[in-house]
Tab-separated table of C-alpha atoms in Angstrom:
chain	number	residue	atom	x	y	z
A	24	MET	CA	44.773	-40.082	-0.822
A	25	ASN	CA	43.326	-42.132	-3.671
A	26	SER	CA	41.119	-41.102	-6.578
A	27	LEU	CA	38.331	-42.494	-4.889
A	28	SER	CA	38.801	-40.671	-1.431
A	29	TYR	CA	39.419	-37.145	-3.451
A	30	LYS	CA	35.915	-37.533	-5.096
A	31	ARG	CA	34.324	-38.343	-1.985
A	32	ALA	CA	35.763	-35.164	-0.066
A	33	GLY	CA	35.183	-33.357	-2.982
A	34	GLY	CA	31.511	-34.098	-3.536
A	35	ILE	CA	30.717	-34.091	0.096
A	36	ALA	CA	32.582	-30.539	0.352
A	37	GLY	CA	30.788	-29.069	-2.806
A	38	VAL	CA	27.442	-29.997	-1.488
A	39	SER	CA	28.198	-28.867	1.654
A	40	LEU	CA	29.538	-25.131	0.378
A	41	LEU	CA	26.315	-25.403	-1.834
A	42	LEU	CA	24.366	-25.982	1.647
A	43	CYS	CA	25.618	-22.842	3.356
A	44	PHE	CA	25.303	-20.782	0.403
A	45	VAL	CA	21.454	-21.679	0.343
A	46	GLY	CA	21.217	-21.716	3.721
A	47	TYR	CA	22.633	-17.944	3.989
A	48	CYS	CA	20.253	-16.860	0.779
A	49	GLY	CA	17.662	-18.178	3.002
A	50	TYR	CA	18.311	-16.312	6.004
A	51	GLN	CA	18.947	-12.831	3.843
A	52	LEU	CA	15.956	-13.260	1.976
A	53	HIS	CA	13.658	-14.313	5.228
A	54	SER	CA	15.122	-10.970	6.331
A	55	LEU	CA	14.187	-8.989	3.054
A	56	SER	CA	10.882	-10.560	3.166
A	57	ALA	CA	10.077	-9.328	6.765
A	58	ARG	CA	11.609	-5.694	6.096
A	59	GLN	CA	9.453	-5.466	3.342
A	60	LYS	CA	6.149	-6.476	4.830
A	61	ALA	CA	7.292	-3.709	7.795
A	62	ILE	CA	7.726	-0.900	5.330
A	63	LYS	CA	4.795	-1.699	3.193
A	64	GLN	CA	2.560	-1.937	6.022
A	65	ASP	CA	3.773	1.271	7.321
A	66	TYR	CA	3.238	2.921	3.852
A	67	SER	CA	-0.319	1.327	3.338
A	68	PHE	CA	-1.263	2.969	6.763
A	69	VAL	CA	0.431	6.832	5.881
A	70	ASN	CA	-1.359	6.314	2.372
A	71	ASN	CA	-4.377	4.661	2.898
A	72	ILE	CA	-7.487	6.312	1.804
A	73	SER	CA	-8.821	6.977	5.200
A	74	PHE	CA	-6.121	9.583	5.220
A	75	GLY	CA	-6.850	11.414	1.643
A	76	VAL	CA	-9.805	10.941	-0.328
A	77	LEU	CA	-11.983	9.711	2.833
A	78	SER	CA	-10.654	12.029	5.351
A	79	VAL	CA	-12.563	14.983	6.452
A	80	ASN	CA	-9.476	16.824	7.436
A	81	ARG	CA	-7.926	16.324	3.992
A	82	TRP	CA	-10.814	17.980	2.483
A	83	ARG	CA	-10.851	20.786	4.960
A	84	ASP	CA	-7.347	21.483	4.682
A	85	LEU	CA	-7.592	21.558	0.662
A	86	THR	CA	-10.512	23.864	0.812
A	87	VAL	CA	-9.421	26.090	3.148
A	88	ALA	CA	-6.165	26.284	1.323
A	89	ALA	CA	-7.808	26.663	-2.325
A	90	VAL	CA	-9.758	29.692	-0.686
A	91	THR	CA	-7.261	31.169	0.682
A	92	HIS	CA	-5.242	31.349	-2.268
A	93	ARG	CA	-8.437	33.097	-4.121
A	94	ILE	CA	-8.216	35.481	-1.546
A	95	GLU	CA	-4.575	36.556	-1.703
A	96	ASN	CA	-4.698	36.362	-5.603
A	97	PHE	CA	-8.278	38.604	-5.291
A	98	ASN	CA	-8.506	40.909	-8.602
A	99	LEU	CA	-11.408	41.837	-10.575
A	100	ASP	CA	-11.786	42.382	-14.688
A	101	LYS	CA	-12.895	44.936	-16.173
A	102	ALA	CA	-16.628	42.955	-16.788
A	103	GLU	CA	-16.387	42.037	-13.003
A	104	ARG	CA	-15.774	45.778	-11.992
A	105	ASP	CA	-18.321	46.906	-13.814
A	106	SER	CA	-20.939	44.482	-12.623
A	107	LEU	CA	-19.987	45.285	-9.157
A	108	GLU	CA	-20.551	48.791	-9.750
A	109	ARG	CA	-23.921	48.460	-11.130
A	110	ALA	CA	-24.400	46.435	-7.972
A	111	VAL	CA	-23.578	49.559	-5.734
A	112	GLU	CA	-25.534	51.721	-7.969
A	113	GLY	CA	-28.660	49.965	-6.848
A	114	ILE	CA	-27.838	49.533	-3.508
A	115	LEU	CA	-27.419	53.157	-3.084
A	116	ASN	CA	-30.369	54.100	-5.330
A	117	GLY	CA	-32.152	51.970	-2.972
A	118	LEU	CA	-30.540	53.951	0.030
A	119	VAL	CA	-32.302	57.038	-1.591
A	120	ASP	CA	-35.678	55.842	-2.109
A	121	LYS	CA	-35.730	54.315	1.164
A	122	ALA	CA	-34.610	57.605	2.595
A	123	ASP	CA	-37.418	59.483	0.521
A	124	SER	CA	-40.158	57.123	1.356
A	125	LEU	CA	-39.329	57.767	5.112
A	126	MET	CA	-38.944	61.132	5.253
A	127	ASN	CA	-42.464	61.993	3.114
A	128	ALA	CA	-44.275	59.377	5.137
A	129	PRO	CA	-47.132	61.120	7.016
A	130	GLN	CA	-46.116	62.942	10.163
A	131	LYS	CA	-47.842	63.463	13.298
A	132	SER	CA	-45.306	65.323	15.549
A	133	LEU	CA	-44.315	68.748	15.247
A	134	GLY	CA	-40.699	67.852	14.761
A	135	GLY	CA	-41.362	64.907	12.549
A	136	LYS	CA	-43.226	68.043	10.357
A	137	LEU	CA	-40.410	69.891	10.499
A	138	ARG	CA	-37.647	67.795	9.295
A	139	LYS	CA	-40.149	66.694	6.406
A	140	LEU	CA	-40.138	70.379	5.269
A	141	ALA	CA	-36.525	70.755	5.207
A	142	PHE	CA	-35.895	67.743	3.446
A	143	ASN	CA	-38.083	68.261	0.824
A	144	THR	CA	-36.815	72.203	0.658
A	145	PHE	CA	-33.147	71.469	0.576
A	146	VAL	CA	-33.074	67.939	-0.785
A	147	SER	CA	-33.805	66.808	-4.205
A	148	LYS	CA	-34.353	63.045	-4.952
A	149	ASP	CA	-33.534	63.660	-8.683
A	150	LYS	CA	-30.077	65.194	-7.565
A	151	LEU	CA	-29.296	62.259	-5.268
A	152	ARG	CA	-30.098	59.976	-8.151
A	153	GLY	CA	-27.633	61.925	-10.360
A	154	MET	CA	-24.808	61.573	-7.981
A	155	VAL	CA	-25.228	57.846	-7.174
A	156	PRO	CA	-22.763	57.242	-10.445
A	157	ALA	CA	-20.111	59.064	-8.938
A	158	PHE	CA	-20.459	57.877	-5.355
A	159	SER	CA	-20.255	54.294	-6.854
A	160	ARG	CA	-16.871	55.052	-8.661
A	161	LYS	CA	-15.517	56.661	-5.523
A	162	ILE	CA	-16.429	53.476	-3.627
A	163	MET	CA	-15.030	51.289	-5.949
A	164	ALA	CA	-11.738	53.204	-6.095
A	165	GLU	CA	-11.334	53.125	-2.334
A	166	LEU	CA	-12.444	49.353	-2.000
A	167	LEU	CA	-9.694	48.353	-4.650
A	168	ARG	CA	-6.843	50.226	-3.075
A	169	PRO	CA	-4.340	47.915	-2.406
A	170	ARG	CA	-4.292	48.718	1.609
A	171	ASN	CA	-8.174	47.972	1.726
A	172	LYS	CA	-7.998	44.791	-0.288
A	173	ASP	CA	-5.299	43.667	2.270
A	174	LYS	CA	-7.449	44.532	4.886
A	175	LEU	CA	-10.559	42.733	3.231
A	176	ALA	CA	-8.069	39.718	2.542
A	177	TYR	CA	-7.159	39.492	6.209
A	178	LEU	CA	-10.860	39.813	7.670
A	179	ALA	CA	-11.918	37.160	5.064
A	180	LYS	CA	-8.636	34.622	5.938
A	181	SER	CA	-9.498	34.939	9.436
A	182	LYS	CA	-13.125	34.130	8.960
A	183	LEU	CA	-12.407	31.342	6.869
A	184	LYS	CA	-9.651	29.945	9.660
A	185	ASP	CA	-12.326	30.170	12.309
A	186	LEU	CA	-14.600	28.215	9.855
A	187	GLY	CA	-12.017	25.637	9.725
A	188	GLN	CA	-11.370	25.160	12.807
A	189	ASP	CA	-15.294	24.419	13.276
A	190	VAL	CA	-14.774	21.631	10.906
A	191	TYR	CA	-12.540	18.643	12.007
A	192	ASP	CA	-12.433	14.779	12.748
A	193	SER	CA	-11.930	13.871	16.308
A	194	SER	CA	-9.393	11.300	15.550
A	195	ARG	CA	-7.069	13.768	13.910
A	196	GLN	CA	-4.885	14.045	16.893
A	197	ALA	CA	-5.044	10.167	17.311
A	198	ASP	CA	-4.013	9.945	13.540
A	199	LYS	CA	-1.373	12.544	13.856
A	200	SER	CA	0.482	10.965	16.736
A	201	LYS	CA	0.501	7.623	14.680
A	202	LEU	CA	1.701	8.962	11.492
A	203	ASP	CA	4.721	11.026	13.379
A	204	SER	CA	5.631	7.916	15.310
A	205	ILE	CA	6.000	6.317	11.765
A	206	TYR	CA	7.916	9.011	10.098
A	207	GLY	CA	10.271	8.823	13.284
A	208	LYS	CA	10.716	4.941	12.826
A	209	TYR	CA	12.682	6.138	9.552
A	210	ARG	CA	14.223	9.618	10.939
A	211	LEU	CA	12.041	11.195	8.452
A	212	THR	CA	9.514	14.584	9.207
A	213	SER	CA	7.065	14.300	6.285
A	214	ALA	CA	4.870	12.460	3.722
A	215	ALA	CA	6.653	13.389	0.998
A	216	GLN	CA	10.028	12.369	2.609
A	217	PHE	CA	8.661	9.056	3.621
A	218	ASP	CA	6.895	8.346	0.314
A	219	ALA	CA	10.774	9.328	-1.526
A	220	TYR	CA	12.394	6.570	1.233
A	221	THR	CA	10.017	3.800	0.861
A	222	ASN	CA	9.873	3.765	-3.142
A	223	ASP	CA	13.668	3.820	-2.999
A	224	ALA	CA	14.102	1.316	0.133
A	225	LEU	CA	11.328	-1.152	-1.642
A	226	ASN	CA	12.886	-1.308	-4.887
A	227	LYS	CA	16.088	-2.387	-3.527
A	228	ILE	CA	14.526	-4.939	-1.302
A	229	ARG	CA	12.683	-6.746	-4.122
A	230	HIS	CA	15.638	-6.351	-6.507
A	231	ASN	CA	17.803	-8.031	-3.860
A	232	ALA	CA	15.214	-10.522	-2.770
A	233	ASP	CA	14.991	-11.926	-6.143
A	234	LEU	CA	18.626	-12.581	-6.107
A	235	TYR	CA	18.810	-14.315	-3.251
A	236	ALA	CA	15.768	-16.514	-4.326
A	237	TYR	CA	17.312	-17.210	-7.577
A	238	GLY	CA	20.419	-17.671	-6.125
A	239	MET	CA	18.632	-20.840	-3.602
A	240	LEU	CA	17.602	-22.161	-6.803
A	241	ALA	CA	21.153	-21.915	-8.220
A	242	GLY	CA	22.333	-24.046	-5.561
A	243	VAL	CA	19.629	-26.929	-5.902
A	244	LEU	CA	20.726	-27.072	-9.544
A	245	GLY	CA	24.270	-27.288	-8.147
A	246	VAL	CA	23.506	-29.694	-5.940
A	247	LEU	CA	21.259	-32.004	-8.639
A	248	LEU	CA	24.562	-31.524	-11.001
A	249	ILE	CA	26.629	-32.843	-8.133
A	250	TRP	CA	24.192	-35.956	-7.985
A	251	PHE	CA	24.162	-36.156	-11.804
A	252	LEU	CA	28.270	-36.603	-11.599
A	253	LEU	CA	28.202	-38.974	-8.816
A	254	ARG	CA	25.751	-41.194	-9.526
A	255	THR	CA	27.629	-44.026	-9.559
A	256	SER	CA	29.180	-43.500	-6.169
A	257	ARG	CA	27.127	-45.429	-3.814
A	258	GLU	CA	29.649	-44.414	-0.676
A	259	LEU	CA	28.571	-40.979	-1.283
A	260	TRP	CA	24.697	-41.629	-1.583
A	261	THR	CA	23.685	-41.764	1.965
A	262	PRO	CA	25.609	-38.283	2.766
A	263	LEU	CA	24.507	-36.503	0.019
A	264	TYR	CA	21.259	-37.743	0.669
A	265	VAL	CA	21.581	-36.301	4.330
A	266	LEU	CA	22.796	-32.820	3.050
A	267	SER	CA	20.375	-32.262	0.423
A	268	ILE	CA	17.603	-33.129	3.121
A	269	LEU	CA	18.895	-30.263	4.988
A	270	MET	CA	18.874	-28.063	2.190
A	271	ALA	CA	15.320	-29.036	0.881
A	272	LEU	CA	14.398	-28.030	4.711
A	273	ILE	CA	15.875	-24.669	4.079
A	274	LEU	CA	13.942	-24.258	1.321
A	275	LEU	CA	10.833	-25.145	2.824
A	276	LEU	CA	11.202	-23.235	6.049
A	277	THR	CA	12.278	-19.699	4.169
A	278	GLY	CA	9.356	-20.884	1.423
A	279	ILE	CA	6.784	-20.783	4.162
A	280	THR	CA	7.940	-17.824	6.656
A	281	SER	CA	8.642	-15.348	3.669
A	282	THR	CA	5.787	-13.591	1.535
A	283	MET	CA	4.432	-15.454	-1.141
A	284	ILE	CA	1.454	-13.313	-2.322
A	285	GLU	CA	0.989	-9.346	-2.105
A	286	ILE	CA	-2.571	-7.853	-2.887
A	287	ASP	CA	-2.383	-4.457	-3.217
A	288	ALA	CA	-5.573	-2.100	-4.879
A	289	ARG	CA	-4.535	1.762	-5.051
A	290	ILE	CA	-5.836	4.895	-6.643
A	291	ASN	CA	-2.387	5.870	-7.945
A	292	SER	CA	-3.370	9.248	-9.068
A	293	LEU	CA	-6.904	11.360	-8.496
A	294	SER	CA	-7.098	14.672	-9.628
A	295	PHE	CA	-9.609	17.418	-10.045
A	296	GLN	CA	-10.566	21.434	-9.860
A	297	LEU	CA	-11.545	23.092	-7.102
A	298	LEU	CA	-12.235	26.644	-6.834
A	299	GLY	CA	-9.737	26.847	-9.785
A	300	GLU	CA	-7.162	25.178	-8.096
A	301	THR	CA	-5.667	21.554	-8.827
A	302	VAL	CA	-6.117	18.747	-6.385
A	303	ALA	CA	-4.156	16.069	-6.363
A	304	PHE	CA	-4.164	12.787	-4.406
A	305	LYS	CA	-1.331	10.563	-4.997
A	306	ASN	CA	-1.337	6.400	-3.854
A	307	GLN	CA	-4.160	6.191	-2.138
A	308	VAL	CA	-4.252	2.471	-0.864
A	309	ILE	CA	-7.578	0.784	-0.951
A	310	PHE	CA	-6.457	-2.282	0.294
A	311	PHE	CA	-3.380	-4.111	0.872
A	312	GLN	CA	-2.217	-7.712	2.772
A	313	SER	CA	0.886	-9.537	2.631
A	314	LYS	CA	1.060	-13.093	3.707
A	315	SER	CA	3.007	-16.124	3.933
A	316	ILE	CA	1.968	-19.548	4.268
A	317	VAL	CA	2.998	-19.359	8.137
A	318	ASP	CA	0.510	-15.968	8.682
A	319	VAL	CA	-2.155	-17.702	7.234
A	320	VAL	CA	-2.062	-20.507	9.468
A	321	VAL	CA	-1.483	-18.166	12.383
A	322	ILE	CA	-4.433	-16.060	11.214
A	323	LEU	CA	-6.855	-19.064	10.730
A	324	VAL	CA	-5.857	-20.450	13.947
A	325	ARG	CA	-6.465	-17.133	15.998
A	326	THR	CA	-9.788	-16.830	14.441
A	327	GLY	CA	-11.238	-19.097	17.536
A	328	ARG	CA	-13.804	-20.329	14.874
A	329	VAL	CA	-13.774	-24.120	14.381
A	330	ASP	CA	-13.932	-24.367	10.895
A	331	SER	CA	-11.156	-21.667	10.326
A	332	ILE	CA	-9.027	-23.498	12.986
A	333	LEU	CA	-9.818	-26.880	11.031
A	334	VAL	CA	-8.452	-25.303	7.792
A	335	GLY	CA	-5.587	-23.943	9.333
A	336	ILE	CA	-4.434	-27.279	10.741
A	337	LEU	CA	-5.372	-29.284	7.561
A	338	ILE	CA	-3.111	-26.762	5.978
A	339	LEU	CA	-0.363	-27.030	8.375
A	340	THR	CA	-0.640	-30.918	7.950
A	341	PHE	CA	-0.515	-31.548	4.510
A	342	SER	CA	1.635	-28.425	3.075
A	343	ILE	CA	4.169	-28.754	5.764
A	344	PHE	CA	4.238	-31.444	8.293
A	345	PHE	CA	4.023	-33.982	5.825
A	346	PRO	CA	6.915	-32.834	3.727
A	347	VAL	CA	9.099	-32.610	6.372
A	348	THR	CA	8.188	-35.837	7.954
A	349	LYS	CA	8.889	-37.487	4.617
A	350	LEU	CA	11.889	-35.971	3.942
A	351	LEU	CA	13.420	-36.664	7.449
A	352	SER	CA	11.994	-40.551	7.446
A	353	ALA	CA	13.673	-40.779	3.962
A	354	ALA	CA	17.279	-39.365	5.736
A	355	GLY	CA	16.680	-42.043	8.675
A	356	CYS	CA	16.007	-44.995	6.195
A	357	LEU	CA	19.155	-44.344	4.387
A	358	LEU	CA	21.161	-43.611	7.841
A	359	SER	CA	20.187	-46.811	9.274
A	360	GLU	CA	18.792	-50.354	8.442
A	361	LYS	CA	16.836	-50.654	11.867
A	362	TRP	CA	15.256	-47.455	11.152
A	363	ALA	CA	14.612	-48.317	7.593
A	364	SER	CA	12.464	-51.521	8.611
A	365	ASN	CA	10.297	-49.304	11.102
A	366	LYS	CA	7.299	-49.755	9.615
A	367	VAL	CA	6.186	-45.756	10.277
A	368	LEU	CA	9.244	-44.608	8.796
A	369	ASN	CA	9.215	-46.420	6.206
A	370	TYR	CA	5.653	-45.332	5.397
A	371	PHE	CA	6.363	-41.627	5.541
A	372	ALA	CA	9.780	-42.463	3.351
A	373	PHE	CA	7.965	-44.162	0.232
A	374	HIS	CA	4.383	-44.216	0.766
A	375	SER	CA	3.155	-40.829	2.155
A	376	GLY	CA	3.460	-38.795	-1.185
A	377	LYS	CA	-0.100	-38.714	-1.749
A	378	TRP	CA	-0.923	-37.164	1.393
A	379	SER	CA	1.861	-34.823	0.739
A	380	MET	CA	0.072	-31.577	-0.703
A	381	ALA	CA	3.241	-29.087	-1.010
A	382	ASP	CA	2.622	-28.850	-5.022
A	383	VAL	CA	-1.194	-28.671	-4.230
A	384	THR	CA	-0.586	-25.800	-2.266
A	385	VAL	CA	1.923	-24.173	-4.920
A	386	VAL	CA	-1.265	-24.633	-7.381
A	387	ALA	CA	-3.701	-23.122	-4.871
A	388	ILE	CA	-1.506	-20.220	-4.406
A	389	PHE	CA	-1.182	-19.247	-7.980
A	390	MET	CA	-5.079	-19.598	-8.476
A	391	ALA	CA	-5.645	-17.450	-5.617
A	392	TYR	CA	-3.104	-14.875	-7.238
A	393	ILE	CA	-4.747	-15.124	-10.322
A	394	GLY	CA	-8.460	-14.877	-8.741
A	395	PHE	CA	-7.821	-12.090	-6.714
A	396	ASN	CA	-5.733	-10.422	-9.637
A	397	GLY	CA	-8.658	-10.529	-12.105
A	398	ILE	CA	-11.093	-9.706	-9.560
A	399	LEU	CA	-9.295	-6.379	-8.402
A	400	ASP	CA	-8.589	-5.293	-12.452
A	401	ASP	CA	-12.093	-6.044	-13.163
A	402	GLN	CA	-13.190	-3.904	-10.302
A	403	MET	CA	-10.392	-1.155	-10.693
A	404	LYS	CA	-11.603	-0.652	-14.051
A	405	TYR	CA	-14.632	1.644	-12.521
A	406	LEU	CA	-12.205	3.655	-10.572
A	407	ASN	CA	-11.093	4.910	-13.881
A	408	PHE	CA	-12.150	8.433	-15.222
A	409	GLN	CA	-10.449	11.074	-17.862
A	410	THR	CA	-12.061	14.453	-18.325
A	411	SER	CA	-10.890	17.813	-18.759
A	412	GLU	CA	-12.070	18.519	-14.609
A	413	PHE	CA	-11.586	15.332	-13.566
A	414	THR	CA	-8.882	12.384	-13.591
A	415	SER	CA	-8.522	9.203	-11.597
A	416	ILE	CA	-5.983	6.362	-12.260
A	417	ALA	CA	-6.575	2.941	-10.583
A	418	THR	CA	-3.761	0.472	-10.300
A	419	ASN	CA	-3.603	-3.386	-8.959
A	420	HIS	CA	-0.031	-3.971	-8.049
A	421	THR	CA	-0.797	-7.569	-6.663
A	422	SER	CA	2.188	-10.030	-6.999
A	423	LEU	CA	3.401	-13.094	-6.178
A	424	GLN	CA	6.560	-12.635	-4.454
A	425	PRO	CA	10.017	-14.271	-3.908
A	426	GLY	CA	8.600	-16.298	-0.798
A	427	TYR	CA	6.534	-18.417	-3.616
A	428	ILE	CA	9.593	-18.525	-5.726
A	429	VAL	CA	11.595	-20.461	-3.175
A	430	PHE	CA	8.148	-22.930	-1.989
A	431	VAL	CA	8.245	-23.586	-5.840
A	432	GLY	CA	11.844	-24.821	-5.821
A	433	PHE	CA	11.353	-26.353	-2.755
A	434	VAL	CA	8.631	-29.002	-4.102
A	435	LEU	CA	10.526	-29.528	-7.487
A	436	PHE	CA	13.693	-30.503	-5.368
A	437	GLY	CA	11.311	-32.443	-3.213
A	438	LEU	CA	10.266	-34.188	-6.686
A	439	ALA	CA	13.662	-34.928	-7.489
A	440	LEU	CA	14.926	-36.455	-3.916
A	441	SER	CA	11.981	-38.722	-4.334
A	442	GLN	CA	12.938	-40.314	-7.440
A	443	ILE	CA	16.685	-40.009	-6.069
A	444	LEU	CA	15.402	-41.969	-3.301
A	445	LEU	CA	13.552	-44.465	-5.446
A	446	TYR	CA	16.874	-44.911	-7.523
A	447	ILE	CA	19.008	-45.447	-4.402
A	448	THR	CA	16.596	-48.146	-2.699
A	449	LYS	CA	16.373	-50.136	-6.279
A	450	LYS	CA	20.277	-50.210	-6.635
A	451	LEU	CA	20.511	-51.284	-2.778
A	452	GLU	CA	17.894	-53.798	-3.056
A	453	PRO	CA	19.636	-57.352	-2.787
A	454	ARG	CA	19.637	-59.166	-6.065
C-alpha cells in the first residue's frame, strides 16, 4: 500500500472516528438535556410559589406551628404576672360590687328581705375587698402550677387544632397526591430530600452536558484540521465532505432537540417574624420554562391559531428545512455529476444560503435571552427587601443551555463547509 493509500485510509478513518465521537456526545447531550428538563419541571412544581408563599395550607400550618410553640413555651415574667394579677383583682372587685348591688336591691318578698338582712349583718363589703389581693395571689399561684399550665396548654392546642382543621384549601389532597407521586419517582419521601437530590443531580448533569457539548465542538475542530492537512488530496474531498455533512446533521439534530434557553425566576429566600417565630420560605419558583427549537415549533403549531402556526412553519422551514436540504444537496452534487446538473439540487447547494437562516435563529435566541434576562432582572429587584423583621431575596436563573452552544457550532461548521464546497468546486472546474 503506497503513501497515497495510507493518507486516504488515515483521513477517512480519522474523520469517521471523530464522527462516531461527535455522535456519541450528541446522544449523551440529548439524553442529559431531556433528564435535566424533567427534573427541573418536577422541581419547579414541588417548589412552586403556589405551594409556599401563596398557599393557604402552608400559611395555616405555619401559623398553627408558631402558636403551638408559643403555647408550649408559655411563661410570664414579673411584669406580666403583676399585670395579670391586677386584672384578676379587678374582676374579683367587680364581682364583689355586683354581689353587693344584687343583695341590696329593693326586695318585695319575705325571703328576699331575710337574705338582704342576713347579708348586711354577716357580710362586710370592705372586708371582702380586703381579701381580694390574697385571693388574687392564690388564683395566680394555682394557675401557674405546672400541672394546671399543662392542662391549659392542652385545651388551647386542642382548640387551635380544631380551628386549623376548619381552614383548608380544597385542592390540598390532590396537590399532596401529585407531590407524593413526584417523590416516589425519585424514591424519596420529603421535600427536603427532594431538594437535596435535585440540586446535586442538576449540578452533575449540567457539568456533564457542558463537557459533551464542548466535546462535539472539539470534534468539529478536529475535522476542520484534517481538511486543512488534506486540502490538496482531491481523491479525499468527496468522502470527507460526505462525512462532514453527516457530522453537521448530528450537530443540527442535537442542537434543535436539546434545551437552548431556560427562563427561571424565583424567590431564593423569604423570611420574617410570625408571633415571635422565624418563618422562612426557600426557592419559591415564580416562573419556569425550558425550551428547544423543536419544542417552540410544536407549541406554536398546537395552539391552533393561524398566526402561531404560520410562525412555527417559518421557523421550521428557514431554521431546519433549508439548512438540512442545503447540506444534503451539496453532498448529492459531489457524489454524482447527474445530481449536480439538477437545477433544484444545484440551487439548494449553491444558492439557498440567503434562505437558510440558522444564523438568524442563533442571533434571535441570543437576543431573546438578553431580553428575558433584562426584563426579569428589572422586575425581580422589586421583590428584594432587607429589614430587621422581613427579608426577601429574589433571583433570576435565566440561562443559555448547551443545546445553544451546539447549534452555534452547527451554524459555524455549516459556514465552513460552504467555503470548503466553494473551494472544491473551483478546483474541480475544467480550465
